[in-house]
Short mmCIF file of C-alpha atoms in Angstrom, two decimals:
data_model
loop_
_atom_site.label_atom_id
_atom_site.label_comp_id
_atom_site.label_asym_id
_atom_site.label_seq_id
_atom_site.Cartn_x
_atom_site.Cartn_y
_atom_site.Cartn_z
CA UNK C 1325 127.61 71.20 103.62
CA UNK C 1326 130.30 70.96 100.98
CA UNK C 1327 132.54 73.91 100.34
CA UNK C 1328 135.05 74.90 97.68
CA UNK C 1329 137.55 77.52 98.76
CA UNK C 1330 137.40 80.96 97.23
CA UNK C 1331 140.64 82.62 96.22
CA UNK C 1332 140.55 86.34 95.60
CA UNK C 1333 143.42 88.22 94.07
CA UNK C 1334 143.50 91.93 93.33
CA UNK C 1335 145.03 92.58 89.95
CA UNK C 1336 145.58 95.52 87.68
CA UNK C 1337 143.03 95.88 84.90
CA UNK C 1338 145.25 96.20 81.84
CA UNK C 1339 144.44 95.58 78.21
CA UNK C 1340 147.74 94.86 76.44
CA UNK C 1341 148.58 93.11 73.18
CA UNK C 1342 151.66 92.34 71.18
CA UNK C 1343 153.61 89.94 73.42
CA UNK C 1344 153.42 86.24 74.15
CA UNK C 1345 151.91 84.57 77.23
CA UNK C 1346 153.97 82.22 79.40
CA UNK C 1347 152.46 79.39 81.43
CA UNK C 1348 153.24 79.35 85.16
CA UNK C 1349 151.17 76.37 86.31
CA UNK C 1350 148.03 74.53 85.37
CA UNK C 1351 145.61 72.15 87.01
CA UNK C 1352 142.46 71.51 85.03
CA UNK C 1353 139.70 69.02 85.73
CA UNK C 1354 136.58 69.06 83.59
CA UNK C 1355 133.60 66.80 84.25
CA UNK C 1356 131.88 64.66 81.65
CA UNK C 1357 128.39 66.06 81.12
CA UNK C 1358 125.89 66.74 78.37
CA UNK C 1359 126.46 70.41 79.11
CA UNK C 1360 130.17 70.37 78.33
CA UNK C 1361 131.68 70.14 74.88
CA UNK C 1362 135.38 69.77 75.68
CA UNK C 1363 136.43 66.99 78.08
CA UNK C 1364 140.03 66.86 79.27
CA UNK C 1365 139.83 64.63 82.32
CA UNK C 1366 136.86 62.99 83.95
CA UNK C 1367 136.26 63.75 87.61
CA UNK C 1368 135.83 60.83 89.98
CA UNK C 1369 132.28 61.16 91.28
CA UNK C 1370 130.89 59.87 94.52
CA UNK C 1371 127.46 58.42 93.78
CA UNK C 1372 126.24 59.78 97.10
CA UNK C 1373 127.07 63.35 96.15
CA UNK C 1374 124.30 65.24 94.42
CA UNK C 1375 126.81 67.97 93.51
CA UNK C 1376 130.14 67.58 91.72
CA UNK C 1377 132.58 69.81 89.86
CA UNK C 1378 131.65 70.66 86.30
CA UNK C 1379 134.94 72.51 86.00
CA UNK C 1380 137.89 72.64 88.35
CA UNK C 1381 140.76 74.84 87.29
CA UNK C 1382 143.55 76.50 89.23
CA UNK C 1383 146.44 78.24 87.55
CA UNK C 1384 148.30 81.38 86.70
CA UNK C 1385 149.38 83.15 83.57
CA UNK C 1386 151.47 86.12 82.56
CA UNK C 1387 150.36 89.07 80.50
CA UNK C 1388 152.59 91.65 78.83
CA UNK C 1389 153.02 95.03 80.46
CA UNK C 1390 154.59 97.81 78.44
CA UNK C 1391 157.36 96.57 76.13
CA UNK C 1392 159.57 94.32 78.23
CA UNK C 1393 157.66 93.49 81.42
CA UNK C 1394 154.93 91.04 82.35
CA UNK C 1395 152.58 90.61 85.29
CA UNK C 1396 151.14 87.42 86.73
CA UNK C 1397 147.44 86.65 87.10
CA UNK C 1398 146.24 83.96 89.50
CA UNK C 1399 142.93 82.29 88.76
CA UNK C 1400 140.73 79.72 90.45
CA UNK C 1401 137.56 78.20 89.05
CA UNK C 1402 135.41 75.65 90.87
CA UNK C 1403 132.08 75.40 89.12
CA UNK C 1404 129.35 72.95 90.16
CA UNK C 1405 126.91 70.67 88.45
CA UNK C 1406 123.99 68.55 89.66
CA UNK C 1407 124.65 64.84 89.10
CA UNK C 1408 120.97 63.95 88.59
CA UNK C 1409 119.78 63.21 85.06
CA UNK C 1410 116.43 65.01 85.41
CA UNK C 1411 115.31 67.74 83.02
CA UNK C 1412 115.43 70.36 85.78
CA UNK C 1413 118.96 69.33 86.76
CA UNK C 1414 120.00 69.62 83.11
CA UNK C 1415 118.35 73.04 82.90
CA UNK C 1416 120.43 74.28 85.86
CA UNK C 1417 123.61 72.67 84.55
CA UNK C 1418 123.12 74.17 81.10
CA UNK C 1419 122.63 77.63 82.56
CA UNK C 1420 125.78 77.35 84.68
CA UNK C 1421 127.78 75.95 81.77
CA UNK C 1422 126.67 78.67 79.36
CA UNK C 1423 127.55 81.35 81.87
CA UNK C 1424 131.16 80.28 82.40
CA UNK C 1425 132.22 78.26 79.39
CA UNK C 1426 133.64 81.02 77.18
CA UNK C 1427 135.44 82.67 80.10
CA UNK C 1428 137.09 79.38 81.11
CA UNK C 1429 138.08 78.57 77.53
CA UNK C 1430 139.74 81.97 77.36
CA UNK C 1431 141.63 81.38 80.61
CA UNK C 1432 142.74 77.90 79.53
CA UNK C 1433 144.25 79.41 76.38
CA UNK C 1434 146.08 82.00 78.47
CA UNK C 1435 147.43 79.35 80.84
CA UNK C 1436 148.54 77.03 78.05
CA UNK C 1437 150.09 79.82 75.99
CA UNK C 1438 147.72 79.18 73.07
CA UNK C 1439 146.06 82.62 73.22
CA UNK C 1440 146.54 84.73 70.13
CA UNK C 1441 147.49 88.40 70.19
CA UNK C 1442 143.87 89.59 70.39
CA UNK C 1443 143.19 87.34 73.39
CA UNK C 1444 145.95 88.72 75.61
CA UNK C 1445 143.74 90.32 78.23
CA UNK C 1446 142.45 89.34 81.64
CA UNK C 1447 139.26 87.34 81.88
CA UNK C 1448 136.12 89.11 83.09
CA UNK C 1449 136.28 87.12 86.30
CA UNK C 1450 139.24 85.13 87.54
CA UNK C 1451 137.82 83.53 90.67
CA UNK C 1452 134.67 81.46 90.94
CA UNK C 1453 133.79 79.19 93.85
CA UNK C 1454 130.72 77.48 95.21
CA UNK C 1455 129.17 76.04 98.33
CA UNK C 1456 126.22 73.71 98.61
CA UNK C 1457 123.95 72.78 101.49
CA UNK C 1458 121.58 69.85 101.92
CA UNK C 1459 118.56 70.34 104.15
CA UNK C 1460 116.09 67.49 103.84
CA UNK C 1461 115.27 67.11 100.17
CA UNK C 1462 116.39 70.65 99.28
CA UNK C 1463 119.89 71.15 97.91
CA UNK C 1464 120.98 74.81 97.74
CA UNK C 1465 123.90 75.75 95.48
CA UNK C 1466 125.58 79.13 95.99
CA UNK C 1467 128.08 80.24 93.33
CA UNK C 1468 130.29 83.25 94.05
CA UNK C 1469 131.78 85.15 91.11
CA UNK C 1470 134.61 87.62 91.75
CA UNK C 1471 134.96 90.14 88.94
CA UNK C 1472 138.45 90.97 87.72
CA UNK C 1473 138.07 94.69 87.17
CA UNK C 1474 136.11 95.64 90.28
CA UNK C 1475 135.43 94.60 93.86
CA UNK C 1476 131.95 93.44 92.86
CA UNK C 1477 130.93 89.95 93.96
CA UNK C 1478 128.03 88.24 92.19
CA UNK C 1479 125.92 85.48 93.70
CA UNK C 1480 124.20 82.79 91.64
CA UNK C 1481 121.81 80.63 93.66
CA UNK C 1482 119.92 77.46 92.71
CA UNK C 1483 117.60 75.34 94.84
CA UNK C 1484 116.82 71.77 93.81
CA UNK C 1485 114.63 69.02 95.30
CA UNK C 1486 116.71 65.85 94.98
CA UNK C 1487 113.76 63.55 95.71
CA UNK C 1488 111.20 65.14 93.38
CA UNK C 1489 114.03 66.05 90.96
CA UNK C 1490 112.67 69.54 90.34
CA UNK C 1491 113.75 73.15 90.85
CA UNK C 1492 112.45 74.62 94.11
CA UNK C 1493 110.86 78.03 93.52
CA UNK C 1494 111.30 81.01 95.82
CA UNK C 1495 107.62 80.79 96.75
CA UNK C 1496 108.23 77.21 97.91
CA UNK C 1497 111.39 78.22 99.80
CA UNK C 1498 109.46 80.90 101.68
CA UNK C 1499 106.68 78.42 102.45
CA UNK C 1500 109.18 75.81 103.72
CA UNK C 1501 110.62 78.50 106.01
CA UNK C 1502 107.13 78.99 107.46
CA UNK C 1503 106.74 82.57 106.29
CA UNK C 1504 104.09 84.48 104.39
CA UNK C 1505 105.32 86.59 101.48
CA UNK C 1506 104.54 89.76 103.41
CA UNK C 1507 106.46 88.55 106.47
CA UNK C 1508 109.38 87.46 104.29
CA UNK C 1509 109.66 90.90 102.66
CA UNK C 1510 109.54 92.66 106.01
CA UNK C 1511 112.22 90.40 107.48
CA UNK C 1512 114.38 90.59 104.35
CA UNK C 1513 114.48 94.35 104.00
CA UNK C 1514 115.14 95.04 107.67
CA UNK C 1515 117.72 92.23 107.96
CA UNK C 1516 119.54 93.86 105.04
CA UNK C 1517 118.84 97.25 106.58
CA UNK C 1518 120.83 96.21 109.65
CA UNK C 1519 123.89 95.88 107.43
CA UNK C 1520 123.37 99.27 105.79
CA UNK C 1521 122.78 100.79 109.21
CA UNK C 1522 125.98 99.24 110.55
CA UNK C 1523 127.96 100.75 107.65
CA UNK C 1524 126.44 104.16 108.29
CA UNK C 1525 126.91 104.00 112.08
CA UNK C 1526 130.57 103.06 111.77
CA UNK C 1527 131.12 105.93 109.37
CA UNK C 1528 129.16 108.36 111.53
CA UNK C 1529 131.24 107.48 114.57
CA UNK C 1530 134.41 107.90 112.52
CA UNK C 1531 133.55 111.34 111.19
CA UNK C 1532 132.26 112.45 114.59
CA UNK C 1533 135.86 112.57 115.75
CA UNK C 1534 137.30 113.79 112.44
CA UNK C 1535 139.20 117.02 111.92
CA UNK C 1536 137.22 120.23 111.85
CA UNK C 1537 139.07 121.77 108.92
CA UNK C 1538 137.02 123.12 106.03
CA UNK C 1539 137.67 120.16 103.74
CA UNK C 1540 136.66 117.62 106.41
CA UNK C 1541 133.45 119.50 107.18
CA UNK C 1542 132.56 119.73 103.49
CA UNK C 1543 133.16 116.00 103.03
CA UNK C 1544 131.09 115.15 106.11
CA UNK C 1545 128.27 117.39 104.92
CA UNK C 1546 128.19 115.49 101.66
CA UNK C 1547 128.46 111.98 103.09
CA UNK C 1548 125.88 112.01 105.91
CA UNK C 1549 122.91 112.55 103.54
CA UNK C 1550 124.42 109.91 101.23
CA UNK C 1551 124.47 107.31 104.02
CA UNK C 1552 120.89 108.18 104.91
CA UNK C 1553 119.85 107.72 101.28
CA UNK C 1554 121.80 104.44 101.05
CA UNK C 1555 119.94 103.02 104.03
CA UNK C 1556 116.58 104.08 102.58
CA UNK C 1557 117.53 102.49 99.25
CA UNK C 1558 118.41 99.23 101.01
CA UNK C 1559 115.05 98.87 102.78
CA UNK C 1560 112.93 100.20 99.93
CA UNK C 1561 110.07 98.00 98.73
CA UNK C 1562 111.21 98.74 95.17
CA UNK C 1563 114.57 97.08 95.88
CA UNK C 1564 113.27 94.02 97.74
CA UNK C 1565 110.98 91.35 96.33
CA UNK C 1566 110.51 87.58 96.39
CA UNK C 1567 112.71 87.14 93.30
CA UNK C 1568 115.83 87.79 95.40
CA UNK C 1569 118.21 84.80 95.54
CA UNK C 1570 117.69 82.73 98.70
CA UNK C 1571 118.86 79.43 100.13
CA UNK C 1572 118.94 77.32 103.29
CA UNK C 1573 122.36 77.34 104.97
CA UNK C 1574 124.15 74.65 106.99
CA UNK C 1575 121.95 75.43 110.00
CA UNK C 1576 118.76 75.16 107.91
CA UNK C 1577 118.25 78.92 108.21
CA UNK C 1578 116.87 80.91 105.29
CA UNK C 1579 119.49 83.22 103.82
CA UNK C 1580 118.58 85.98 101.38
CA UNK C 1581 121.02 87.64 98.99
CA UNK C 1582 119.89 91.23 98.70
CA UNK C 1583 121.39 94.59 97.82
CA UNK C 1584 123.06 96.80 100.40
CA UNK C 1585 123.67 100.35 99.18
CA UNK C 1586 126.72 102.39 100.07
CA UNK C 1587 127.77 105.86 98.86
CA UNK C 1588 131.08 104.63 97.45
CA UNK C 1589 132.56 102.18 94.97
CA UNK C 1590 129.90 100.48 92.87
CA UNK C 1591 127.20 102.08 95.05
CA UNK C 1592 125.46 98.78 95.69
CA UNK C 1593 126.76 95.36 96.65
CA UNK C 1594 125.00 92.01 96.94
CA UNK C 1595 125.04 90.81 100.51
CA UNK C 1596 124.08 87.58 102.24
CA UNK C 1597 122.07 87.86 105.41
CA UNK C 1598 120.40 85.24 107.56
CA UNK C 1599 116.74 86.16 107.73
CA UNK C 1600 115.76 87.39 111.20
CA UNK C 1601 112.19 86.14 111.50
CA UNK C 1602 111.52 88.40 114.48
CA UNK C 1603 112.73 91.70 113.04
CA UNK C 1604 110.10 94.36 112.33
CA UNK C 1605 112.25 97.45 111.88
CA UNK C 1606 115.62 99.10 112.50
CA UNK C 1607 116.75 101.65 115.09
CA UNK C 1608 117.65 104.63 112.90
CA UNK C 1609 118.16 107.12 115.75
CA UNK C 1610 121.80 107.59 114.69
CA UNK C 1611 120.52 109.38 111.58
CA UNK C 1612 118.28 111.62 113.67
CA UNK C 1613 121.20 112.52 115.93
CA UNK C 1614 123.64 113.29 113.15
CA UNK C 1615 120.99 115.01 111.06
CA UNK C 1616 120.55 117.45 113.92
CA UNK C 1617 124.18 117.69 114.97
CA UNK C 1618 125.58 118.32 111.50
CA UNK C 1619 122.66 120.13 109.91
CA UNK C 1620 123.49 122.80 107.35
CA UNK C 1621 121.66 124.82 104.68
CA UNK C 1622 121.08 122.39 101.84
CA UNK C 1623 121.03 119.23 104.00
CA UNK C 1624 117.43 118.42 103.04
CA UNK C 1625 118.10 119.22 99.40
CA UNK C 1626 120.95 116.71 99.37
CA UNK C 1627 118.76 114.12 101.09
CA UNK C 1628 116.25 114.54 98.26
CA UNK C 1629 118.95 113.95 95.61
CA UNK C 1630 118.38 117.44 94.20
CA UNK C 1631 121.15 119.67 92.89
CA UNK C 1632 121.42 123.27 91.67
CA UNK C 1633 118.10 124.25 90.07
CA UNK C 1634 116.45 120.83 90.28
CA UNK C 1635 113.07 120.21 91.86
CA UNK C 1636 110.20 117.71 91.89
CA UNK C 1637 106.96 118.19 89.97
CA UNK C 1638 103.73 116.44 89.08
CA UNK C 1639 100.36 117.03 87.44
CA UNK C 1640 97.16 115.74 89.05
CA UNK C 1641 93.64 115.73 87.66
CA UNK C 1642 90.69 116.25 89.99
CA UNK C 1643 86.92 115.92 89.62
CA UNK C 1644 84.47 118.18 91.44
CA UNK C 1645 81.15 117.04 92.94
CA UNK C 1646 79.46 118.48 89.84
CA UNK C 1647 81.56 116.27 87.58
CA UNK C 1648 83.83 119.04 86.32
CA UNK C 1649 87.55 118.28 86.00
CA UNK C 1650 90.54 120.50 86.63
CA UNK C 1651 94.28 120.00 86.99
CA UNK C 1652 96.88 121.02 89.52
CA UNK C 1653 100.48 121.45 88.41
CA UNK C 1654 102.71 121.02 91.44
CA UNK C 1655 106.33 121.88 92.11
CA UNK C 1656 108.50 121.33 95.18
CA UNK C 1657 112.10 122.46 95.48
CA UNK C 1658 114.47 125.09 96.81
CA UNK C 1659 115.22 128.71 96.07
CA UNK C 1660 118.07 129.12 93.61
CA UNK C 1661 121.21 130.19 95.44
CA UNK C 1662 119.61 129.72 98.87
CA UNK C 1663 118.83 126.07 99.72
CA UNK C 1664 117.57 127.10 103.16
CA UNK C 1665 114.36 128.35 101.49
CA UNK C 1666 111.85 125.61 100.69
CA UNK C 1667 109.51 126.25 97.74
CA UNK C 1668 106.08 124.82 96.99
CA UNK C 1669 103.94 125.85 94.02
CA UNK C 1670 100.46 124.88 92.91
CA UNK C 1671 99.12 126.16 89.59
CA UNK C 1672 95.45 125.25 89.33
CA UNK C 1673 93.60 125.31 85.99
CA UNK C 1674 90.41 126.13 87.86
CA UNK C 1675 90.39 129.91 87.79
CA UNK C 1676 94.02 129.84 86.59
CA UNK C 1677 95.13 130.30 90.18
CA UNK C 1678 98.84 130.27 90.99
CA UNK C 1679 100.08 129.85 94.53
CA UNK C 1680 103.79 130.14 95.23
CA UNK C 1681 104.81 129.43 98.81
CA UNK C 1682 108.14 129.87 100.58
CA UNK C 1683 109.21 128.61 103.96
CA UNK C 1684 111.44 126.14 105.80
CA UNK C 1685 111.87 122.39 105.81
CA UNK C 1686 113.70 120.11 108.25
CA UNK C 1687 114.89 116.51 108.16
CA UNK C 1688 113.40 114.72 111.18
CA UNK C 1689 114.07 111.03 110.56
CA UNK C 1690 113.20 107.92 108.57
CA UNK C 1691 110.06 105.81 108.33
CA UNK C 1692 109.14 102.73 106.30
CA UNK C 1693 108.42 104.87 103.22
CA UNK C 1694 111.52 107.05 103.09
CA UNK C 1695 113.00 110.18 104.65
CA UNK C 1696 110.62 112.22 106.79
CA UNK C 1697 110.54 116.02 106.59
CA UNK C 1698 108.68 118.66 108.56
CA UNK C 1699 107.87 121.92 106.79
CA UNK C 1700 106.32 125.32 107.42
CA UNK C 1701 105.28 127.61 104.53
CA UNK C 1702 104.68 131.15 105.76
CA UNK C 1703 105.03 133.26 102.59
CA UNK C 1704 102.47 133.21 99.75
CA UNK C 1705 103.17 135.00 96.46
CA UNK C 1706 105.73 137.19 98.19
CA UNK C 1707 103.55 138.17 101.17
CA UNK C 1708 103.90 137.04 104.78
CA UNK C 1709 100.97 134.92 105.94
CA UNK C 1710 99.21 135.37 109.24
CA UNK C 1711 99.46 132.45 111.65
CA UNK C 1712 96.12 130.81 110.79
CA UNK C 1713 96.98 130.59 107.07
CA UNK C 1714 100.50 129.16 107.43
CA UNK C 1715 100.79 125.69 105.89
CA UNK C 1716 102.41 123.11 108.18
CA UNK C 1717 102.88 119.39 107.90
CA UNK C 1718 105.09 116.35 107.57
CA UNK C 1719 105.70 114.03 104.66
CA UNK C 1720 107.90 111.08 103.75
CA UNK C 1721 109.83 111.08 100.48
CA UNK C 1722 111.82 108.40 98.72
CA UNK C 1723 113.78 109.47 95.64
CA UNK C 1724 115.62 107.09 93.35
CA UNK C 1725 116.73 106.41 89.80
CA UNK C 1726 114.84 103.74 87.91
CA UNK C 1727 116.50 101.29 85.52
CA UNK C 1728 117.93 102.66 82.30
CA UNK C 1729 115.27 103.21 79.63
CA UNK C 1730 116.71 102.03 76.31
CA UNK C 1731 113.90 103.68 74.32
CA UNK C 1732 114.53 107.16 75.70
CA UNK C 1733 118.22 106.68 76.42
CA UNK C 1734 117.75 108.01 79.95
CA UNK C 1735 117.50 106.91 83.57
CA UNK C 1736 114.22 108.26 85.01
CA UNK C 1737 114.38 109.90 88.43
CA UNK C 1738 111.35 109.32 90.63
CA UNK C 1739 110.16 110.65 93.96
CA UNK C 1740 107.49 108.80 95.97
CA UNK C 1741 105.68 111.17 98.35
CA UNK C 1742 103.62 109.96 101.31
CA UNK C 1743 101.64 112.37 103.47
CA UNK C 1744 102.30 111.93 107.20
CA UNK C 1745 100.37 114.70 108.98
CA UNK C 1746 99.18 118.27 108.63
CA UNK C 1747 98.56 119.87 105.25
CA UNK C 1748 98.78 117.43 102.34
CA UNK C 1749 100.85 119.23 99.69
CA UNK C 1750 99.59 117.09 96.82
CA UNK C 1751 96.07 116.25 97.99
CA UNK C 1752 96.90 112.54 97.85
CA UNK C 1753 94.16 111.13 100.04
CA UNK C 1754 96.93 109.40 102.05
CA UNK C 1755 98.06 107.38 99.03
CA UNK C 1756 101.59 107.30 97.59
CA UNK C 1757 102.07 110.04 95.00
CA UNK C 1758 104.71 109.99 92.26
CA UNK C 1759 106.85 113.02 91.45
CA UNK C 1760 109.39 113.54 88.68
CA UNK C 1761 112.60 115.53 88.65
CA UNK C 1762 112.32 118.86 86.87
CA UNK C 1763 114.75 121.65 86.08
CA UNK C 1764 114.40 125.38 86.39
#
């Protein structure tokens, strides 16, 4: 393993113009390569090293603050390149170069004092480092990018076969690790889930002994469902796939860089985790315990990511044995002003039948598909049902926001329903069923 140290400095995010920049110190080394256009000093390369510095820069600069003051920014860039002359090595080097070149040129101007008035602002990221590991023929490069204006850390990972002189795909990495794709995904999501669970458990233990004043209780009521949702987001199949960055570490163990969700800050952070090949699930009993201990009216509604008059709806088309078709328009939500009342509606085009149920719902835990709820619907169209007609059952629900849709200018909200037992609210035939957020 070779390692370049990472220096992280927390700085104020200020955009100021109108004053000059003074140089504090500068150490710049830039490697000769087809991917670089400006060469200041050639790095001495060891022929045995497959990885060398493309850029090496450490320095500081001052930016103006208000009219008479300045503040100092420390920066550290150590950016790698592959020393092979193969086309795949060049492809990786070009991608790395293109990612960082403009940012480094900006920083070099700031350090040297050559920046003009419009360039007197902090770079997007001031600290970049890398590590690389050699395991057999596979060389894994891990680049860490620390953003200036947030606590977000980005990982860039490349895997290269130094004998075949080609990029190693994720499929090949998984195969080298002796895993099937299905086994990899299971291990990845639950290895990451352990981290999300640890965050939630530490928080749960902290708030368990917190003050019992009204503000503390309100905050706790808000945060417990958020930690439950964050864990479910972390292990969701929609958030974990074989395109996730991965590499072999110094111990030849497969490491995956996935997303761990938290209900604070950026909401999601990339996280390295060594793949536990034996893991098949997580112990989520802490959520069950706190879901019961701190339950309140509206707990389930918050777990579903629903607010005020929001609910979940869907339309399903059915075909009878005679070949006739009809539709069901479904709705699931909560009574306005009283989140303790669970609502379920089914408007069927066949006979124009409308069934509006009311009842109760309870959070009971987590399964591999989402948050599990148990419900009982004992009122139909305003009338109390006798015991044999009461609808009872359990279902799992995972709600999340999809990626921003540039065509519609919106971020779609989706709910994935899975029937667990009892009455199937959406007649799914035990298949996942998609719901959309609705209002009113």
